[in-house]
Amino acid sequence: MNESNRHPFLHGLSKHRGTPPTLLVIFGASGDLTQRKLIPALFNLAVDQLLPSCFSLVGFGRKPISDEAFREVARASIQQFSRRPFTPEAWESLAGSIVYHSGDYDDLKAYQSLAARIEETQKKFGRDIQLLFYISTPPNVFECILQHLGHSGLASWNKNTPLASKVIIEKPFGMDLKSAKQLNYTLRMQFDEEQIFRIDHYLGKETVQDLLVQRFANSIFEPIWNREYVECIQMTVAESIGVGSRAGYYDQSGALRDMIQNHTMQLLALTAMEPPVSLAPEAIRDEKVKVLKAIQPLTLKPEGGDVVRGQYTEGLVGGQKVPAYLKEEGIHPDSSTETFAALRFYINNWRWQGVPFYIRSGKRLAKRVSEIVVQFKRPPGVLFTQGNRFDVAANTLVMHIQPDEGISLLLNSKIPGLETRTQPVRMHFHYATTYGSNTPEAYERLIIDAMIGDSTLFIRGDETETSWALCDPILAYWKEQGHTGLEPYVAGSWGSLAADRLLWENFHTWRVSGS
Ligand code: BG6
């Protein structure tokens, strides 16, 4: 690829970035995430020549399959899921680096034999390599993987050198505050915090990274980004898909744990935090923790409380009939797991006091859309009235996270003609028009960042704990309530009606998401 047709993503992220020689071990090699996201991401990094010249991928899994069979699986997943087309040349550049290591996660010998293979690879490269462990397994084996990485000496490989081992771990980071603390403790028994990369793939999305740029690289926003000018902030992270093949996990988890505790709280932190003193990872993460800590405890009560939960019933999504959650395969027929949650937060600090933050997320909603809406206060109602009606819309700034990534601003304008009549119009910036539509996937950015040790787009241990501290009382309240207050919604709608009531109490309404 020549420099002139490189995607803007690649500027500043070229092979000159000096990614050290790396051996990546993926635990959970035959899992869904590995097939859909991780292998295709590595393929795209190989296409962009962003992988280090000394690179090796070891798939670690329980299935006893050969290197060749694993390569075939990898090839098929690239053909099916890669954002860029499969080409034999690009595949050949990656295929030679892929091997498979089978073993039980709780068998120390499997890690010892892995260590022996790694030694061989290092010899073959003729230089020291860093080890990057990617834990993409169900959470019940997190602890034993981490402990065996410690016992086999793999966690302390090249310790205290720039090539010290690193570990990327996928959520869930616990099921509540207590288990999150336990996981952090186990992680830190084997690795220092700088070696730990807790992944939240929302942070790797281009539009999410753009949040800080929009806020702090444009002087027009920051002066009005506060309680003086902002009426409310809304965040929607809606999915049209159901639980798919993940019923076992999802039924234990629900919308609050699966999406809100992590992805939406990260969006909230980036939207509401104070300007960091620099773009250094710790500077940004300190500000995120600070704002999360300023969130006021939520009011938990059946009428007029700050939280709402729902579960989908049968309905139509994209014109297709879909079953109720309780009829999905693998879901307990009496489950009270929420597939939709909406929350109202207040942030008790100088900037935001009194401004409601509304958050909603759920499965089997009308469409897949994630957006952040900053709704500004209306101007005084003295001029543009129609009849007796003041007819000027509130300005809204919308960050369209996905799909159709971009930013739009709702303004009032004069309808051409003899009368002075106003109409809201929308100014739109589309990523696809400006930058092209083939934007890199979040995992591409995150994997390469972990390789070079940049933790800016990863979550620090205290961030997860602060976020769990907010969610724990909600989970305890819902547990105590059982089915009471779990409001059904029809699949294909915008979720439980009670979520609308959260806003009506302040005379607000949800923006029609995705419009
Ligand atoms: C994952 C959740 O973290 O994010 C899934 O576990 C969800 O349930 C997914 O479907 C959504 O990610 P995206 O990038 O498709 O919005």
Short mmCIF file of C-alpha atoms in Angstrom, two decimals, residues 229-472:
data_model
loop_
_atom_site.label_atom_id
_atom_site.label_comp_id
_atom_site.label_asym_id
_atom_site.label_seq_id
_atom_site.Cartn_x
_atom_site.Cartn_y
_atom_site.Cartn_z
CA TYR A 229 -26.63 25.98 28.64
CA VAL A 230 -27.36 22.27 28.61
CA GLU A 231 -30.91 21.16 29.32
CA CYS A 232 -30.23 17.43 29.39
CA ILE A 233 -28.03 14.75 27.90
CA GLN A 234 -29.42 11.55 26.41
CA MET A 235 -27.54 8.41 25.48
CA THR A 236 -29.04 5.57 23.53
CA VAL A 237 -27.21 2.33 22.84
CA ALA A 238 -29.86 0.28 21.09
CA GLU A 239 -29.55 -3.08 19.40
CA SER A 240 -32.02 -4.81 17.13
CA ILE A 241 -30.46 -8.24 17.68
CA GLY A 242 -31.60 -10.56 20.45
CA VAL A 243 -29.44 -12.79 22.63
CA GLY A 244 -28.38 -15.01 19.72
CA SER A 245 -26.19 -17.89 20.82
CA ARG A 246 -25.19 -16.20 24.09
CA ALA A 247 -28.31 -17.04 26.10
CA GLY A 248 -26.37 -18.74 28.89
CA TYR A 249 -24.21 -15.69 29.49
CA TYR A 250 -26.89 -13.07 28.87
CA ASP A 251 -29.51 -14.56 31.16
CA GLN A 252 -27.02 -14.27 34.05
CA SER A 253 -26.06 -10.81 33.01
CA GLY A 254 -28.81 -8.57 31.56
CA ALA A 255 -28.63 -5.12 30.01
CA LEU A 256 -27.22 -3.34 33.05
CA ARG A 257 -24.20 -5.60 33.38
CA ASP A 258 -23.77 -6.30 29.67
CA MET A 259 -23.93 -2.76 28.29
CA ILE A 260 -24.55 -0.06 30.87
CA GLN A 261 -21.93 -0.82 33.52
CA ASN A 262 -19.22 -0.66 30.86
CA HIS A 263 -19.94 0.81 27.41
CA THR A 264 -22.52 3.45 28.29
CA MET A 265 -20.74 4.49 31.48
CA GLN A 266 -17.62 5.04 29.39
CA LEU A 267 -19.61 7.19 26.96
CA LEU A 268 -21.00 9.12 29.88
CA ALA A 269 -17.56 9.64 31.40
CA LEU A 270 -16.09 10.92 28.14
CA THR A 271 -19.03 13.24 27.58
CA ALA A 272 -19.09 14.69 31.07
CA MET A 273 -15.49 14.67 32.28
CA GLU A 274 -13.34 17.75 32.79
CA PRO A 275 -10.57 18.52 30.30
CA PRO A 276 -7.60 16.27 31.12
CA VAL A 277 -4.25 17.97 31.74
CA SER A 278 -2.79 16.05 28.79
CA LEU A 279 -3.66 13.16 26.50
CA ALA A 280 -1.58 10.79 28.62
CA PRO A 281 -3.50 7.62 29.54
CA GLU A 282 -3.49 8.36 33.27
CA ALA A 283 -4.59 11.97 32.78
CA ILE A 284 -7.66 10.85 30.83
CA ARG A 285 -8.46 7.96 33.13
CA ASP A 286 -8.14 10.14 36.24
CA GLU A 287 -10.76 12.51 34.84
CA LYS A 288 -13.09 9.65 33.94
CA VAL A 289 -12.91 8.24 37.45
CA LYS A 290 -13.45 11.70 38.95
CA VAL A 291 -16.67 12.30 37.05
CA LEU A 292 -17.97 8.77 37.70
CA LYS A 293 -17.39 9.37 41.40
CA ALA A 294 -19.44 12.57 41.22
CA ILE A 295 -22.60 10.73 40.09
CA GLN A 296 -25.28 11.10 42.72
CA PRO A 297 -26.68 7.86 44.20
CA LEU A 298 -29.78 6.86 42.25
CA THR A 299 -33.27 6.90 43.72
CA LEU A 300 -34.58 3.37 43.68
CA LYS A 301 -38.34 3.13 44.15
CA PRO A 302 -41.26 1.88 42.07
CA GLU A 303 -42.83 5.28 41.33
CA GLY A 304 -40.66 8.23 40.37
CA GLY A 305 -37.36 6.37 40.76
CA ASP A 306 -34.32 6.78 38.52
CA VAL A 307 -34.18 3.29 37.00
CA VAL A 308 -36.42 1.32 34.67
CA ARG A 309 -36.06 -2.18 33.33
CA GLY A 310 -37.93 -4.22 30.75
CA GLN A 311 -37.96 -7.49 28.89
CA TYR A 312 -39.02 -8.01 25.28
CA THR A 313 -42.07 -9.90 24.22
CA GLU A 314 -42.73 -11.29 20.74
CA GLY A 315 -42.71 -8.70 17.99
CA LEU A 316 -41.43 -7.60 14.60
CA VAL A 317 -37.85 -6.46 14.08
CA GLY A 318 -36.93 -5.29 10.59
CA GLY A 319 -40.14 -6.88 9.31
CA GLN A 320 -39.25 -10.31 10.79
CA LYS A 321 -41.27 -11.94 13.53
CA VAL A 322 -39.07 -12.63 16.55
CA PRO A 323 -39.85 -14.61 19.71
CA ALA A 324 -40.23 -13.25 23.21
CA TYR A 325 -37.10 -13.30 25.37
CA LEU A 326 -38.62 -16.03 27.53
CA LYS A 327 -39.05 -18.23 24.44
CA GLU A 328 -35.46 -17.83 23.24
CA GLU A 329 -33.43 -21.03 23.33
CA GLY A 330 -31.46 -21.36 26.54
CA ILE A 331 -33.40 -18.73 28.49
CA HIS A 332 -35.05 -19.76 31.75
CA PRO A 333 -38.83 -19.62 31.12
CA ASP A 334 -39.35 -17.64 34.31
CA SER A 335 -36.34 -15.37 33.91
CA SER A 336 -36.53 -11.85 35.32
CA THR A 337 -33.38 -10.73 33.45
CA GLU A 338 -33.77 -7.26 31.95
CA THR A 339 -33.15 -6.94 28.22
CA PHE A 340 -33.69 -3.19 28.44
CA ALA A 341 -32.68 -0.65 31.05
CA ALA A 342 -33.01 3.10 31.31
CA LEU A 343 -31.47 5.29 33.97
CA ARG A 344 -31.51 8.91 35.02
CA PHE A 345 -28.30 10.24 36.53
CA TYR A 346 -27.34 13.52 38.09
CA ILE A 347 -23.71 14.49 38.40
CA ASN A 348 -23.02 16.41 41.52
CA ASN A 349 -20.25 18.74 40.43
CA TRP A 350 -19.83 22.38 39.47
CA ARG A 351 -20.35 21.76 35.77
CA TRP A 352 -23.37 19.49 35.80
CA GLN A 353 -25.40 19.95 38.93
CA GLY A 354 -29.12 19.68 38.11
CA VAL A 355 -28.65 18.48 34.51
CA PRO A 356 -30.27 15.08 33.95
CA PHE A 357 -28.34 12.44 32.05
CA TYR A 358 -30.66 9.83 30.55
CA ILE A 359 -29.26 6.51 29.43
CA ARG A 360 -31.04 3.63 27.73
CA SER A 361 -29.85 0.39 26.24
CA GLY A 362 -31.49 -2.81 25.19
CA LYS A 363 -31.84 -5.71 22.83
CA ARG A 364 -34.55 -6.22 20.21
CA LEU A 365 -35.19 -2.51 19.93
CA ALA A 366 -36.44 -0.79 16.80
CA LYS A 367 -33.01 -0.41 15.24
CA ARG A 368 -29.31 -0.62 15.92
CA VAL A 369 -28.26 2.85 16.87
CA SER A 370 -25.90 4.41 19.39
CA GLU A 371 -25.90 8.14 19.91
CA ILE A 372 -25.25 10.87 22.42
CA VAL A 373 -27.57 13.85 22.37
CA VAL A 374 -26.69 17.13 24.02
CA GLN A 375 -29.91 19.09 24.26
CA PHE A 376 -29.40 22.80 24.87
CA LYS A 377 -31.76 25.15 26.65
CA ARG A 378 -34.32 26.93 24.51
CA PRO A 379 -33.85 30.62 23.82
CA PRO A 380 -36.28 32.94 25.62
CA GLY A 381 -39.75 32.72 24.04
CA VAL A 382 -40.17 36.36 23.09
CA LEU A 383 -39.72 36.62 19.35
CA PHE A 384 -40.58 33.75 17.06
CA THR A 385 -44.11 32.88 18.06
CA GLN A 386 -46.68 31.42 15.69
CA GLY A 387 -50.13 32.43 16.81
CA ASN A 388 -49.81 32.09 20.55
CA ARG A 389 -47.24 29.37 20.24
CA PHE A 390 -43.53 29.85 20.69
CA ASP A 391 -42.26 27.53 18.04
CA VAL A 392 -38.53 27.26 18.28
CA ALA A 393 -36.94 23.85 18.82
CA ALA A 394 -34.19 23.26 21.34
CA ASN A 395 -30.78 23.07 19.67
CA THR A 396 -29.40 19.57 19.87
CA LEU A 397 -25.95 18.31 19.11
CA VAL A 398 -25.96 14.62 18.27
CA MET A 399 -22.88 12.42 18.22
CA HIS A 400 -23.88 9.56 15.95
CA ILE A 401 -21.70 6.76 17.31
CA GLN A 402 -23.10 4.10 14.98
CA PRO A 403 -24.26 3.38 12.34
CA ASP A 404 -23.96 6.30 9.91
CA GLU A 405 -21.20 7.78 12.06
CA GLY A 406 -21.09 11.53 12.30
CA ILE A 407 -22.21 14.62 14.12
CA SER A 408 -25.28 16.71 13.56
CA LEU A 409 -26.58 19.95 14.94
CA LEU A 410 -30.21 20.97 15.01
CA LEU A 411 -30.71 24.67 14.36
CA ASN A 412 -33.77 26.82 13.76
CA SER A 413 -34.01 28.56 10.43
CA LYS A 414 -36.47 30.79 8.61
CA ILE A 415 -38.73 29.12 6.10
CA PRO A 416 -38.36 31.12 2.87
CA GLY A 417 -41.40 33.32 2.24
CA LEU A 418 -43.08 36.54 3.27
CA GLU A 419 -43.92 35.45 6.79
CA THR A 420 -41.33 34.88 9.49
CA ARG A 421 -41.86 31.25 10.22
CA THR A 422 -39.21 29.00 11.68
CA GLN A 423 -38.31 25.41 11.08
CA PRO A 424 -35.69 23.18 12.69
CA VAL A 425 -32.99 22.09 10.24
CA ARG A 426 -30.10 19.73 10.73
CA MET A 427 -26.47 20.32 9.79
CA HIS A 428 -24.68 17.02 9.30
CA PHE A 429 -21.10 15.82 9.17
CA HIS A 430 -20.85 12.21 7.96
CA TYR A 431 -17.65 10.27 8.51
CA ALA A 432 -18.28 8.23 5.40
CA THR A 433 -18.47 11.31 3.15
CA THR A 434 -15.37 12.92 4.58
CA TYR A 435 -13.16 9.94 5.37
CA GLY A 436 -14.58 7.09 3.30
CA SER A 437 -16.70 4.28 4.62
CA ASN A 438 -14.13 1.58 5.31
CA THR A 439 -13.22 2.74 8.82
CA PRO A 440 -11.02 0.39 10.86
CA GLU A 441 -12.72 -1.83 13.39
CA ALA A 442 -12.27 -1.03 17.07
CA TYR A 443 -10.30 -4.24 17.64
CA GLU A 444 -7.64 -3.28 15.10
CA ARG A 445 -6.81 -0.14 16.99
CA LEU A 446 -7.01 -1.78 20.41
CA ILE A 447 -4.80 -4.75 19.61
CA ILE A 448 -2.05 -2.58 18.17
CA ASP A 449 -2.31 -0.16 21.11
CA ALA A 450 -1.86 -3.02 23.57
CA MET A 451 1.16 -4.23 21.59
CA ILE A 452 2.86 -0.87 21.93
CA GLY A 453 1.70 -0.52 25.55
CA ASP A 454 -0.64 2.44 25.10
CA SER A 455 -3.43 2.05 27.63
CA THR A 456 -5.38 5.24 26.81
CA LEU A 457 -8.30 3.35 25.28
CA PHE A 458 -8.45 0.69 27.99
CA ILE A 459 -10.16 0.73 31.34
CA ARG A 460 -8.23 1.07 34.57
CA GLY A 461 -9.15 -1.09 37.55
CA ASP A 462 -10.60 1.78 39.58
CA GLU A 463 -12.86 2.78 36.66
CA THR A 464 -14.57 -0.61 36.68
CA GLU A 465 -14.89 -0.55 40.44
CA THR A 466 -16.38 2.96 40.49
CA SER A 467 -18.87 1.97 37.84
CA TRP A 468 -19.81 -1.22 39.71
CA ALA A 469 -20.29 0.80 42.88
CA LEU A 470 -23.04 2.68 41.03
CA CYS A 471 -24.62 -0.43 39.57
CA ASP A 472 -24.54 -2.63 42.68
#
